[in-house]
Amino acid sequence: MVRVTNRLWFRLTSVVLVIHAVLLPLLFFGLLLIVQHSHADIFVDQVRTYGRLLADELELGDALTTPERTVALLDSIILSGQGMFAEVQAGNEPPLRSTLVAPEFGKYPGDNFEFGDRGDRTYFFSVPIPRKDGQVILRLGFDESAVWDQIHDARNRILLALIVFTVVSVGLAIWLATRIAQPMIRLQNAARSIATGHFDAHLEAGSGIQEVQQLTQHLESMRSELVGINERLSLEIMERAAAEAQRRSLEERLRHSERIATVGTLAGGIAHEFNNIMTPILLYAQAALDDVPETSAPADDLHRVIAAAHRARTLVNRVLTFSRDIQSGPTVPVNVAAVVEEVVALLRAIAPPNIEIVSRIGSPLATIPGDASLVHQLVMNLCTNASQAMRASGGRMTVTLAQRSERSDERVPTGEYVVLEVADTGHGMDAKTLSRIFEPFFTTRDVGEGTGLGLSVVHGIASSMGAVVVADSQPGRGATFRVYFAMAARAETGADLATDSIERPAGEAAQ
C-alpha cells in the first residue's frame, strides 16, 4: 500500500500550508500596523488643523476681549462634537475652561506626543496664540474612541479576509496539486500500455514520489520500442501528407466554386437588368407596330426600336457565355454622334415628364474605332444612370458631344478626343461614394431597384475601347460623367462646332 505522504498532491499542499503559516502572521500584523498608523495620522492631522483654525479665530477676533466671550467660544467647541476638553490659559492667570467639560477632567495633563499616549482615549494638545498683551495658550482635548473603534473593525476585517484567503488558497493548492499529478498518471498509464514485455534493465529515479518511480519503470520499457516508433512516425508522415494534399484539393475546389458563383452572379445580374428593360420595349414596340401602317414613318421607327432591343439581347447572350473579351465584335470606325442622337431620341420617348433632356452635339466630329453596339450601350447606361438620380425630384439631363483637346485634367492623358459628357442636376455624390461608383454591384439605390452594374459596364466598355471615363460630383449639385474617346480620323472640315440644343421635359441622371 502506497503511503499518502508520498503522493505529489499531499507534498505540494504541505508546502503551501508551511508558506501560509510563516507569511500570514507577518502579513496580518504588518497590515494592522499600517491601518493603525494611517487612522492615527489622519485623526491627528484633522484635530491639529481644527485647533489651528480656532487659534487663528481667537487671534484675529474679539473672543478673548472678555471672559464671557472666551467661555462661549470654548462651549461652542464642545457643542460642535469636535472636542471633549477646551480651555484658555493667559499668562499666570487662572485658565478659562468651557462649562461643558466633564467633571472627571482635572488639571490639564499635558500634550500627547503620540496617538494613544497615557491610554486615556483622549488626545490633548495646545496651540499658542500670540497677543499684544502677552501669549495665550489654547488647550484642547479630543476623543480617540471612534478612531480606536475603526482600527478594531479594520483588524477584524483583515483577519476575516486572511482566513478566507487561507481557505481558498489551500483549496486551490490541493486542486492544483491534483491536476499536476494527473498528467504524470496519464503518462504512466500510456507507458504501461506501450510496454509489451518484461525487461531486466531498470531506470532509477531516485525520488520518493510514487508516480515518478512508476513512470521511470515504464519509460525503460518504452526504450526497446524505438524501432517500432520510427515506423509509426513514417506512417504518420505519410498520413499527414495525404491529408494536406486532400486539404489543398478541397481549397482549390472551393476557390473554383467561388469564382464560378461570382461570374454567374455577374452574368445573371446583367441578364436580369437588360431583360427588364428590353422585354417591355419589345412588347410595346411590337404592339405599336401592329397598330400602324407598315409603310408609315412610325413603322420605320418601331422597326429601329425592335432592332435595337434585339441588339441588346445579343449583348446579353455574349455576356452569358462568360467571355472575357468585351469587344468581341469587329472594330470599325463609329459615328458617335449618330449613336448619341439615337439614344437621346429613345430617352425622350420614355423619360418621365419631370425630367428635361438637353442635347448639344457638335459637328463635324471625327469617328472613333470600336463597336457601335458597345458605344450605344455605354451612352444608354450613362443616361439611364443620370435619369435615375433625378427620378424623385426631377431636373435636367444634359448630353454633350464635342471634339476637343485635353491638357488640364490629370486623370486624362494629353491629346485630342471626342468627348461625351452626361450631366445631371440630381442629388449628387460624396467623395466616398464617388470613389466606388465603378465597382461591380456597388449601388446607392434601394434593394430591388438596381444591380449596381451600369457604371461598371460603362467602365469596362470604355477600357476595352481605349477610352477614359472620369466623374465629378458634389452632394446636392448633381454629377457629370465624361468619356474621352480616342479619334480614328479627323473630320474633313475644320468648321467650328455647332451646338444643337433641344429641350424637352424628360429624365435626369442618377449616380
Short mmCIF file of C-alpha atoms in Angstrom, two decimals:
data_model
loop_
_atom_site.label_atom_id
_atom_site.label_comp_id
_atom_site.label_asym_id
_atom_site.label_seq_id
_atom_site.Cartn_x
_atom_site.Cartn_y
_atom_site.Cartn_z
CA MET A 1 0.00 0.00 0.00
CA VAL A 2 1.42 3.37 -1.04
CA ARG A 3 1.55 5.87 1.81
CA VAL A 4 -0.40 9.10 1.38
CA THR A 5 2.65 11.14 2.41
CA ASN A 6 4.42 10.04 -0.80
CA ARG A 7 1.73 11.48 -3.04
CA LEU A 8 2.54 14.58 -5.03
CA TRP A 9 -0.65 16.41 -4.14
CA PHE A 10 -0.01 15.86 -0.43
CA ARG A 11 3.52 17.24 -0.60
CA LEU A 12 2.54 20.31 -2.62
CA THR A 13 -0.30 21.04 -0.22
CA SER A 14 2.07 20.71 2.71
CA VAL A 15 4.45 23.23 1.16
CA VAL A 16 1.58 25.70 0.67
CA LEU A 17 0.48 25.29 4.29
CA VAL A 18 4.01 25.90 5.61
CA ILE A 19 4.33 29.06 3.49
CA HIS A 20 0.99 30.34 4.80
CA ALA A 21 1.95 29.57 8.40
CA VAL A 22 5.08 31.68 8.04
CA LEU A 23 3.79 34.59 5.97
CA LEU A 24 0.24 35.11 7.19
CA PRO A 25 1.11 36.31 10.73
CA LEU A 26 3.64 38.75 9.29
CA LEU A 27 1.09 39.94 6.76
CA PHE A 28 -1.59 40.34 9.43
CA PHE A 29 0.49 42.39 11.85
CA GLY A 30 2.02 44.43 9.05
CA LEU A 31 -1.41 45.38 7.66
CA LEU A 32 -2.72 46.08 11.15
CA LEU A 33 0.22 48.38 11.86
CA ILE A 34 -0.31 50.24 8.59
CA VAL A 35 -4.04 50.67 9.26
CA GLN A 36 -3.44 51.85 12.83
CA HIS A 37 -0.85 54.43 11.82
CA SER A 38 -2.92 55.68 8.89
CA HIS A 39 -6.02 56.18 11.05
CA ALA A 40 -3.98 57.82 13.79
CA ASP A 41 -2.21 60.17 11.38
CA ILE A 42 -5.49 61.21 9.80
CA PHE A 43 -7.03 61.86 13.22
CA VAL A 44 -4.05 63.88 14.48
CA ASP A 45 -3.89 65.94 11.29
CA GLN A 46 -7.59 66.73 11.48
CA VAL A 47 -7.66 67.79 15.14
CA ARG A 48 -4.46 69.82 14.90
CA THR A 49 -5.78 71.59 11.80
CA TYR A 50 -9.00 72.29 13.65
CA GLY A 51 -7.05 73.65 16.64
CA ARG A 52 -5.00 75.91 14.39
CA LEU A 53 -8.19 77.32 12.85
CA LEU A 54 -9.58 78.03 16.33
CA ALA A 55 -6.33 79.69 17.33
CA ASP A 56 -6.46 81.92 14.26
CA GLU A 57 -10.03 82.87 15.11
CA LEU A 58 -9.06 83.76 18.66
CA GLU A 59 -6.06 85.71 17.46
CA LEU A 60 -7.91 87.76 14.89
CA GLY A 61 -11.33 88.00 16.54
CA ASP A 62 -12.62 89.57 19.73
CA ALA A 63 -13.42 86.36 21.60
CA LEU A 64 -10.61 86.99 24.11
CA THR A 65 -11.71 90.52 25.00
CA THR A 66 -13.97 89.35 27.81
CA PRO A 67 -14.12 86.11 29.82
CA GLU A 68 -17.76 85.62 28.85
CA ARG A 69 -16.95 85.59 25.15
CA THR A 70 -13.99 83.28 25.67
CA VAL A 71 -16.08 80.76 27.60
CA ALA A 72 -18.85 80.96 24.98
CA LEU A 73 -16.33 80.10 22.23
CA LEU A 74 -14.97 77.20 24.28
CA ASP A 75 -18.51 75.93 24.84
CA SER A 76 -19.17 76.05 21.09
CA ILE A 77 -16.11 73.80 20.56
CA ILE A 78 -17.58 71.16 22.87
CA LEU A 79 -21.10 71.53 21.42
CA SER A 80 -19.81 71.04 17.86
CA GLY A 81 -18.91 67.50 18.81
CA GLN A 82 -15.29 68.02 17.81
CA GLY A 83 -13.78 68.09 21.30
CA MET A 84 -14.08 66.90 24.90
CA PHE A 85 -11.82 69.44 26.61
CA ALA A 86 -11.22 73.17 25.91
CA GLU A 87 -9.57 75.87 27.99
CA VAL A 88 -7.54 79.05 27.52
CA GLN A 89 -4.51 79.97 29.68
CA ALA A 90 -3.40 83.65 29.58
CA GLY A 91 -0.10 84.21 31.36
CA ASN A 92 -0.23 83.42 35.10
CA GLU A 93 -3.96 83.99 35.30
CA PRO A 94 -6.29 81.07 36.13
CA PRO A 95 -7.33 79.20 32.97
CA LEU A 96 -10.78 79.81 31.46
CA ARG A 97 -12.37 76.41 30.83
CA SER A 98 -15.55 75.50 28.96
CA THR A 99 -18.51 74.94 31.20
CA LEU A 100 -19.31 71.77 29.26
CA VAL A 101 -16.09 69.93 30.11
CA ALA A 102 -16.84 66.73 32.06
CA PRO A 103 -16.05 66.87 35.78
CA GLU A 104 -13.58 63.95 35.57
CA PHE A 105 -11.19 66.18 33.66
CA GLY A 106 -8.97 67.75 36.28
CA LYS A 107 -5.85 69.72 35.62
CA TYR A 108 -4.64 69.77 32.00
CA PRO A 109 -2.45 66.62 31.78
CA GLY A 110 -0.07 67.99 29.12
CA ASP A 111 0.33 67.46 25.38
CA ASN A 112 0.22 63.97 23.79
CA PHE A 113 3.24 63.31 21.62
CA GLU A 114 1.75 60.17 20.06
CA PHE A 115 -1.74 58.93 19.35
CA GLY A 116 -2.92 56.82 22.27
CA ASP A 117 -0.48 58.22 24.85
CA ARG A 118 -1.39 57.56 28.51
CA GLY A 119 -4.20 55.20 27.47
CA ASP A 120 -6.94 57.66 28.45
CA ARG A 121 -8.59 57.61 24.99
CA THR A 122 -8.22 61.43 24.79
CA TYR A 123 -5.73 63.29 22.64
CA PHE A 124 -4.52 66.55 24.27
CA PHE A 125 -2.54 69.28 22.59
CA SER A 126 -2.04 73.03 22.99
CA VAL A 127 -1.77 75.85 20.47
CA PRO A 128 -0.02 79.16 21.31
CA ILE A 129 -1.89 82.34 20.35
CA PRO A 130 0.34 85.47 20.11
CA ARG A 131 -1.33 88.63 21.51
CA LYS A 132 -0.13 92.17 22.07
CA ASP A 133 -0.74 91.88 25.77
CA GLY A 134 1.02 88.53 26.11
CA GLN A 135 0.88 85.00 24.78
CA VAL A 136 -2.28 82.97 25.25
CA ILE A 137 -2.37 79.15 25.09
CA LEU A 138 -5.39 77.28 23.75
CA ARG A 139 -5.60 73.77 25.20
CA LEU A 140 -7.84 71.16 23.54
CA GLY A 141 -8.72 67.52 24.07
CA PHE A 142 -10.36 65.19 21.50
CA ASP A 143 -11.94 61.77 21.94
CA GLU A 144 -9.88 58.90 20.40
CA SER A 145 -12.58 56.25 20.93
CA ALA A 146 -14.07 56.48 17.42
CA VAL A 147 -10.64 56.02 15.85
CA TRP A 148 -9.87 53.04 18.08
CA ASP A 149 -13.21 51.52 17.07
CA GLN A 150 -12.30 51.98 13.41
CA ILE A 151 -8.93 50.33 13.97
CA HIS A 152 -10.64 47.43 15.77
CA ASP A 153 -13.12 46.97 12.89
CA ALA A 154 -10.30 47.12 10.34
CA ARG A 155 -8.39 44.47 12.30
CA ASN A 156 -11.43 42.16 12.25
CA ARG A 157 -11.89 42.67 8.52
CA ILE A 158 -8.22 41.97 7.84
CA LEU A 159 -8.39 38.80 9.95
CA LEU A 160 -11.53 37.62 8.15
CA ALA A 161 -10.00 38.36 4.74
CA LEU A 162 -6.84 36.42 5.62
CA ILE A 163 -8.87 33.47 6.87
CA VAL A 164 -10.89 33.40 3.65
CA PHE A 165 -7.68 33.77 1.64
CA THR A 166 -6.10 30.87 3.52
CA VAL A 167 -9.07 28.57 2.98
CA VAL A 168 -9.32 29.42 -0.72
CA SER A 169 -5.58 29.19 -1.36
CA VAL A 170 -5.29 25.81 0.42
CA GLY A 171 -8.24 24.52 -1.58
CA LEU A 172 -6.71 25.78 -4.80
CA ALA A 173 -3.37 24.26 -3.83
CA ILE A 174 -4.97 20.85 -3.31
CA TRP A 175 -6.83 21.14 -6.63
CA LEU A 176 -3.71 22.34 -8.48
CA ALA A 177 -1.55 19.62 -6.99
CA THR A 178 -4.08 17.02 -8.07
CA ARG A 179 -4.12 18.50 -11.58
CA ILE A 180 -0.33 18.46 -11.76
CA ALA A 181 -0.28 14.81 -10.76
CA GLN A 182 -2.83 13.81 -13.39
CA PRO A 183 -0.57 14.28 -16.46
CA MET A 184 2.07 12.06 -14.92
CA ILE A 185 -0.57 9.50 -14.09
CA ARG A 186 -1.74 9.59 -17.71
CA LEU A 187 1.85 9.20 -18.91
CA GLN A 188 2.24 6.29 -16.55
CA ASN A 189 -0.84 4.57 -18.00
CA ALA A 190 0.33 5.30 -21.55
CA ALA A 191 3.74 3.83 -20.84
CA ARG A 192 2.16 0.74 -19.33
CA SER A 193 0.02 0.23 -22.44
CA ILE A 194 3.05 0.61 -24.75
CA ALA A 195 5.15 -1.87 -22.86
CA THR A 196 4.71 -5.36 -24.33
CA GLY A 197 7.18 -7.48 -22.37
CA HIS A 198 9.43 -7.79 -19.37
CA PHE A 199 12.97 -6.26 -19.39
CA ASP A 200 15.77 -6.77 -16.88
CA ALA A 201 17.20 -3.23 -17.10
CA HIS A 202 15.56 -0.58 -14.96
CA LEU A 203 15.81 3.23 -14.74
CA GLU A 204 16.47 4.59 -11.28
CA ALA A 205 14.53 7.76 -10.50
CA GLY A 206 15.88 8.40 -7.03
CA SER A 207 12.64 10.01 -5.97
CA GLY A 208 10.31 9.19 -3.10
CA ILE A 209 7.24 10.21 -5.16
CA GLN A 210 5.38 7.09 -6.12
CA GLU A 211 4.16 8.38 -9.51
CA VAL A 212 7.68 9.30 -10.64
CA GLN A 213 9.02 5.89 -9.65
CA GLN A 214 6.35 4.09 -11.67
CA LEU A 215 6.87 6.42 -14.65
CA THR A 216 10.60 5.68 -14.82
CA GLN A 217 9.91 1.94 -14.73
CA HIS A 218 7.67 2.10 -17.80
CA LEU A 219 9.93 4.54 -19.69
CA GLU A 220 12.65 1.90 -19.66
CA SER A 221 10.22 -0.50 -21.29
CA MET A 222 9.44 2.08 -23.99
CA ARG A 223 13.13 2.35 -24.93
CA SER A 224 13.12 -1.03 -26.60
CA GLU A 225 10.22 0.05 -28.77
CA LEU A 226 12.03 2.91 -30.56
CA VAL A 227 12.31 0.95 -33.81
CA GLY A 228 8.59 0.44 -33.89
CA ILE A 229 8.14 4.14 -33.07
CA ASN A 230 10.19 5.05 -36.14
CA GLU A 231 7.87 3.03 -38.35
CA ARG A 232 4.88 4.62 -36.79
CA LEU A 233 6.36 8.09 -37.37
CA SER A 234 6.88 7.29 -41.06
CA LEU A 235 3.28 6.15 -41.37
CA GLU A 236 2.11 9.32 -39.61
CA ILE A 237 4.11 11.49 -42.04
CA MET A 238 2.52 9.73 -45.00
CA GLU A 239 -0.93 10.18 -43.49
CA ARG A 240 -0.27 13.88 -42.89
CA ALA A 241 0.96 14.33 -46.47
CA ALA A 242 -2.21 12.68 -47.78
CA ALA A 243 -4.35 14.87 -45.52
CA GLU A 244 -2.50 18.00 -46.70
CA ALA A 245 -3.00 17.04 -50.34
CA GLN A 246 -6.69 16.46 -49.69
CA ARG A 247 -6.91 19.84 -47.95
CA ARG A 248 -5.28 21.63 -50.91
CA SER A 249 -7.62 19.86 -53.29
CA LEU A 250 -10.65 20.95 -51.27
CA GLU A 251 -9.37 24.54 -51.11
CA GLU A 252 -8.85 24.63 -54.88
CA ARG A 253 -12.34 23.29 -55.47
CA LEU A 254 -13.75 25.87 -53.09
CA ARG A 255 -11.94 28.72 -54.86
CA HIS A 256 -13.14 27.40 -58.22
CA SER A 257 -16.72 27.25 -56.94
CA GLU A 258 -16.45 30.80 -55.63
CA ARG A 259 -15.15 32.06 -58.98
CA ILE A 260 -17.95 30.32 -60.86
CA ALA A 261 -20.50 31.71 -58.40
CA THR A 262 -19.13 35.23 -58.80
CA VAL A 263 -19.17 35.09 -62.59
CA GLY A 264 -22.62 33.52 -62.55
CA THR A 265 -23.91 36.28 -60.27
CA LEU A 266 -22.45 38.91 -62.59
CA ALA A 267 -23.96 37.32 -65.70
CA GLY A 268 -27.32 36.80 -64.04
CA GLY A 269 -27.40 40.39 -62.82
CA ILE A 270 -26.64 41.75 -66.28
CA ALA A 271 -29.19 39.47 -67.92
CA HIS A 272 -31.83 40.48 -65.37
CA GLU A 273 -31.07 44.18 -65.85
CA PHE A 274 -31.28 44.05 -69.65
CA ASN A 275 -34.25 41.72 -69.82
CA ASN A 276 -36.21 44.03 -67.50
CA ILE A 277 -35.52 46.86 -69.96
CA MET A 278 -35.83 45.02 -73.28
CA THR A 279 -38.97 42.97 -72.56
CA PRO A 280 -41.38 45.93 -72.29
CA ILE A 281 -39.61 47.67 -75.19
CA LEU A 282 -40.10 44.66 -77.45
CA LEU A 283 -43.71 44.10 -76.32
CA TYR A 284 -44.83 47.71 -76.64
CA ALA A 285 -42.92 48.24 -79.89
CA GLN A 286 -44.45 45.13 -81.45
CA ALA A 287 -47.90 46.12 -80.22
CA ALA A 288 -47.45 49.61 -81.65
CA LEU A 289 -46.16 48.19 -84.94
CA ASP A 290 -49.34 46.15 -85.28
CA ASP A 291 -51.42 49.35 -84.94
CA VAL A 292 -49.68 51.47 -87.62
CA PRO A 293 -49.47 51.06 -91.38
CA GLU A 294 -46.45 49.08 -92.49
CA THR A 295 -45.19 51.78 -94.87
CA SER A 296 -45.58 54.72 -92.46
CA ALA A 297 -42.74 56.66 -90.78
CA PRO A 298 -43.70 55.41 -87.28
CA ALA A 299 -43.40 51.86 -88.56
CA ASP A 300 -39.80 52.55 -89.62
CA ASP A 301 -39.07 53.99 -86.17
CA LEU A 302 -40.59 50.98 -84.46
CA HIS A 303 -38.51 48.64 -86.61
CA ARG A 304 -35.42 50.51 -85.41
CA VAL A 305 -36.56 50.14 -81.78
CA ILE A 306 -37.05 46.40 -82.20
CA ALA A 307 -33.67 46.09 -83.90
CA ALA A 308 -32.01 47.96 -81.02
CA ALA A 309 -33.71 45.68 -78.50
CA HIS A 310 -32.51 42.58 -80.31
CA ARG A 311 -29.02 44.06 -80.41
CA ALA A 312 -29.15 44.38 -76.62
CA ARG A 313 -30.35 40.79 -76.32
CA THR A 314 -27.36 39.73 -78.41
CA LEU A 315 -25.06 41.53 -75.99
CA VAL A 316 -26.65 39.71 -73.05
CA ASN A 317 -26.02 36.39 -74.77
CA ARG A 318 -22.38 37.32 -75.22
CA VAL A 319 -22.05 38.12 -71.52
CA LEU A 320 -23.71 34.85 -70.56
CA THR A 321 -21.05 32.90 -72.47
CA PHE A 322 -18.56 34.16 -69.81
CA SER A 323 -16.39 35.75 -72.50
CA ARG A 324 -13.61 37.87 -71.02
CA ASP A 325 -13.23 39.89 -74.26
CA ILE A 326 -15.93 42.54 -74.03
CA GLN A 327 -15.18 43.75 -77.56
CA SER A 328 -15.74 40.50 -79.40
CA GLY A 329 -17.25 42.24 -82.43
CA PRO A 330 -15.20 43.78 -85.28
CA THR A 331 -13.51 47.14 -84.71
CA VAL A 332 -14.78 49.70 -87.24
CA PRO A 333 -15.00 53.49 -87.36
CA VAL A 334 -18.03 54.54 -85.31
CA ASN A 335 -20.00 57.75 -85.79
CA VAL A 336 -20.57 58.62 -82.12
CA ALA A 337 -22.94 61.49 -82.97
CA ALA A 338 -25.39 59.14 -84.67
CA VAL A 339 -25.34 56.77 -81.71
CA VAL A 340 -25.89 59.61 -79.20
CA GLU A 341 -28.77 61.04 -81.25
CA GLU A 342 -30.43 57.61 -81.34
CA VAL A 343 -30.12 57.22 -77.56
CA VAL A 344 -31.40 60.75 -76.86
CA ALA A 345 -34.39 60.21 -79.13
CA LEU A 346 -35.21 56.97 -77.34
CA LEU A 347 -34.85 58.62 -73.90
CA ARG A 348 -37.21 61.44 -74.82
CA ALA A 349 -39.87 58.88 -75.59
CA ILE A 350 -39.62 57.01 -72.29
CA ALA A 351 -38.31 59.57 -69.78
CA PRO A 352 -40.65 60.82 -67.01
CA PRO A 353 -42.23 64.24 -67.62
CA ASN A 354 -40.40 65.83 -64.65
CA ILE A 355 -37.02 65.34 -66.35
CA GLU A 356 -35.81 67.69 -69.09
CA ILE A 357 -33.31 66.40 -71.66
CA VAL A 358 -30.95 68.80 -73.45
CA SER A 359 -28.61 67.56 -76.18
CA ARG A 360 -25.64 69.51 -77.52
CA ILE A 361 -23.96 67.59 -80.34
CA GLY A 362 -21.12 69.37 -82.11
CA SER A 363 -20.47 68.98 -85.86
CA PRO A 364 -18.38 67.84 -87.62
CA LEU A 365 -16.88 65.12 -85.41
CA ALA A 366 -14.17 62.57 -86.09
CA THR A 367 -15.06 58.87 -85.85
CA ILE A 368 -13.71 56.55 -83.17
CA PRO A 369 -12.56 52.93 -83.51
CA GLY A 370 -14.87 50.47 -81.82
CA ASP A 371 -18.19 48.64 -81.87
CA ALA A 372 -21.33 50.72 -82.39
CA SER A 373 -23.43 48.42 -80.17
CA LEU A 374 -20.99 48.82 -77.28
CA VAL A 375 -20.95 52.61 -77.72
CA HIS A 376 -24.76 52.56 -77.74
CA GLN A 377 -24.75 50.53 -74.52
CA LEU A 378 -22.25 52.92 -72.89
CA VAL A 379 -24.31 56.02 -73.72
CA MET A 380 -27.57 54.36 -72.68
CA ASN A 381 -26.10 53.30 -69.29
CA LEU A 382 -24.79 56.79 -68.56
CA CYS A 383 -28.10 58.41 -69.46
CA THR A 384 -30.12 55.85 -67.53
CA ASN A 385 -27.92 56.40 -64.51
CA ALA A 386 -28.46 60.16 -64.76
CA SER A 387 -32.20 59.70 -65.13
CA GLN A 388 -32.35 57.51 -62.03
CA ALA A 389 -30.62 60.21 -59.98
CA MET A 390 -33.46 62.65 -60.76
CA ARG A 391 -36.36 60.24 -60.76
CA ALA A 392 -37.81 61.53 -57.49
CA SER A 393 -37.02 65.25 -57.63
CA GLY A 394 -36.86 65.85 -61.39
CA GLY A 395 -34.30 68.04 -63.08
CA ARG A 396 -32.26 68.47 -66.24
CA MET A 397 -30.02 65.99 -68.03
CA THR A 398 -27.56 67.49 -70.48
CA VAL A 399 -25.87 65.26 -73.09
CA THR A 400 -22.93 66.96 -74.82
CA LEU A 401 -20.72 65.57 -77.58
CA ALA A 402 -17.74 67.57 -78.81
CA GLN A 403 -14.27 67.22 -80.25
CA ARG A 404 -11.56 68.90 -78.21
CA SER A 405 -8.05 68.79 -76.84
CA GLU A 406 -7.40 67.81 -73.24
CA ARG A 407 -4.45 69.35 -71.41
CA SER A 408 -5.56 70.21 -67.83
CA ASP A 409 -7.22 67.09 -66.36
CA GLU A 410 -4.57 64.91 -64.71
CA ARG A 411 -6.85 61.88 -64.98
CA VAL A 412 -6.76 62.01 -68.81
CA PRO A 413 -3.62 61.73 -70.99
CA THR A 414 -2.91 64.80 -73.07
CA GLY A 415 -4.33 64.53 -76.58
CA GLU A 416 -7.23 65.03 -78.99
CA TYR A 417 -10.52 63.36 -78.11
CA VAL A 418 -14.17 63.02 -78.96
CA VAL A 419 -15.68 63.80 -75.56
CA LEU A 420 -19.09 62.57 -74.45
CA GLU A 421 -20.43 64.41 -71.40
CA VAL A 422 -23.59 63.42 -69.48
CA ALA A 423 -24.52 65.85 -66.70
CA ASP A 424 -27.49 65.87 -64.35
CA THR A 425 -28.88 68.04 -61.58
CA GLY A 426 -29.71 65.15 -59.27
CA HIS A 427 -28.76 64.50 -55.66
CA GLY A 428 -25.04 64.15 -56.37
CA MET A 429 -22.47 62.02 -54.52
CA ASP A 430 -19.90 62.50 -51.77
CA ALA A 431 -16.22 61.65 -52.23
CA LYS A 432 -16.56 58.21 -50.60
CA THR A 433 -19.38 57.16 -52.92
CA LEU A 434 -17.63 58.66 -55.95
CA SER A 435 -14.56 56.52 -55.29
CA ARG A 436 -16.62 53.30 -55.64
CA ILE A 437 -19.07 54.02 -58.44
CA PHE A 438 -17.28 51.82 -60.97
CA GLU A 439 -17.17 48.77 -58.67
CA PRO A 440 -19.40 45.90 -59.86
CA PHE A 441 -22.63 45.58 -57.87
CA PHE A 442 -21.99 48.78 -55.91
CA THR A 443 -25.19 50.83 -55.84
CA THR A 444 -26.80 53.52 -53.70
CA ARG A 445 -30.31 52.56 -54.75
CA ASP A 446 -32.76 50.62 -52.61
CA VAL A 447 -32.84 46.85 -52.70
CA GLY A 448 -34.55 45.62 -55.85
CA GLU A 449 -34.10 48.88 -57.76
CA GLY A 450 -30.75 48.15 -59.37
CA THR A 451 -27.87 45.70 -59.61
CA GLY A 452 -25.01 48.19 -59.50
CA LEU A 453 -23.76 47.08 -62.94
CA GLY A 454 -24.47 50.15 -65.06
CA LEU A 455 -21.35 52.20 -64.34
CA SER A 456 -19.10 49.14 -64.07
CA VAL A 457 -20.24 48.17 -67.60
CA VAL A 458 -19.52 51.73 -68.77
CA HIS A 459 -16.02 51.50 -67.34
CA GLY A 460 -15.45 48.08 -68.91
CA ILE A 461 -16.62 49.18 -72.36
CA ALA A 462 -14.55 52.35 -72.20
CA SER A 463 -11.44 50.43 -71.14
CA SER A 464 -11.89 47.90 -73.96
CA MET A 465 -12.05 50.77 -76.49
CA GLY A 466 -9.06 52.62 -75.02
CA ALA A 467 -11.30 55.41 -73.69
CA VAL A 468 -11.10 57.15 -70.32
CA VAL A 469 -14.08 57.74 -68.02
CA VAL A 470 -13.98 60.45 -65.34
CA ALA A 471 -16.69 61.60 -62.95
CA ASP A 472 -17.18 64.76 -60.90
CA SER A 473 -19.92 65.27 -58.33
CA GLN A 474 -20.87 67.03 -55.11
CA PRO A 475 -23.81 66.29 -52.82
CA GLY A 476 -26.84 68.32 -53.90
CA ARG A 477 -25.16 69.60 -57.09
CA GLY A 478 -25.62 66.69 -59.46
CA ALA A 479 -22.95 64.73 -61.28
CA THR A 480 -21.03 64.93 -64.55
CA PHE A 481 -19.55 61.95 -66.42
CA ARG A 482 -17.09 62.46 -69.28
CA VAL A 483 -15.90 59.76 -71.68
CA TYR A 484 -12.78 60.60 -73.70
CA PHE A 485 -12.72 58.58 -76.95
CA ALA A 486 -9.52 58.49 -78.98
CA MET A 487 -10.26 59.61 -82.56
CA ALA A 488 -9.92 57.28 -85.54
CA ALA A 489 -9.70 60.12 -88.11
CA ARG A 490 -10.21 63.88 -88.19
CA ALA A 491 -13.27 65.42 -89.73
CA GLU A 492 -12.75 66.60 -93.30
CA THR A 493 -13.73 70.15 -92.50
CA GLY A 494 -12.43 72.30 -89.67
CA ALA A 495 -15.59 74.30 -89.18
CA ASP A 496 -16.49 75.47 -85.72
CA LEU A 497 -18.52 73.09 -83.65
CA ALA A 498 -22.20 73.93 -83.84
CA THR A 499 -24.47 73.47 -80.91
CA ASP A 500 -27.90 71.98 -81.32
CA SER A 501 -29.91 72.47 -78.15
CA ILE A 502 -33.11 70.50 -77.96
CA GLU A 503 -35.02 70.99 -74.77
CA ARG A 504 -37.94 68.92 -73.65
CA PRO A 505 -39.09 67.66 -70.21
CA ALA A 506 -37.59 64.22 -69.80
CA GLY A 507 -35.35 62.32 -67.39
CA GLU A 508 -32.26 63.17 -65.28
CA ALA A 509 -29.06 61.45 -64.21
CA ALA A 510 -28.71 59.24 -61.16
CA GLN A 511 -25.36 58.45 -59.60
#
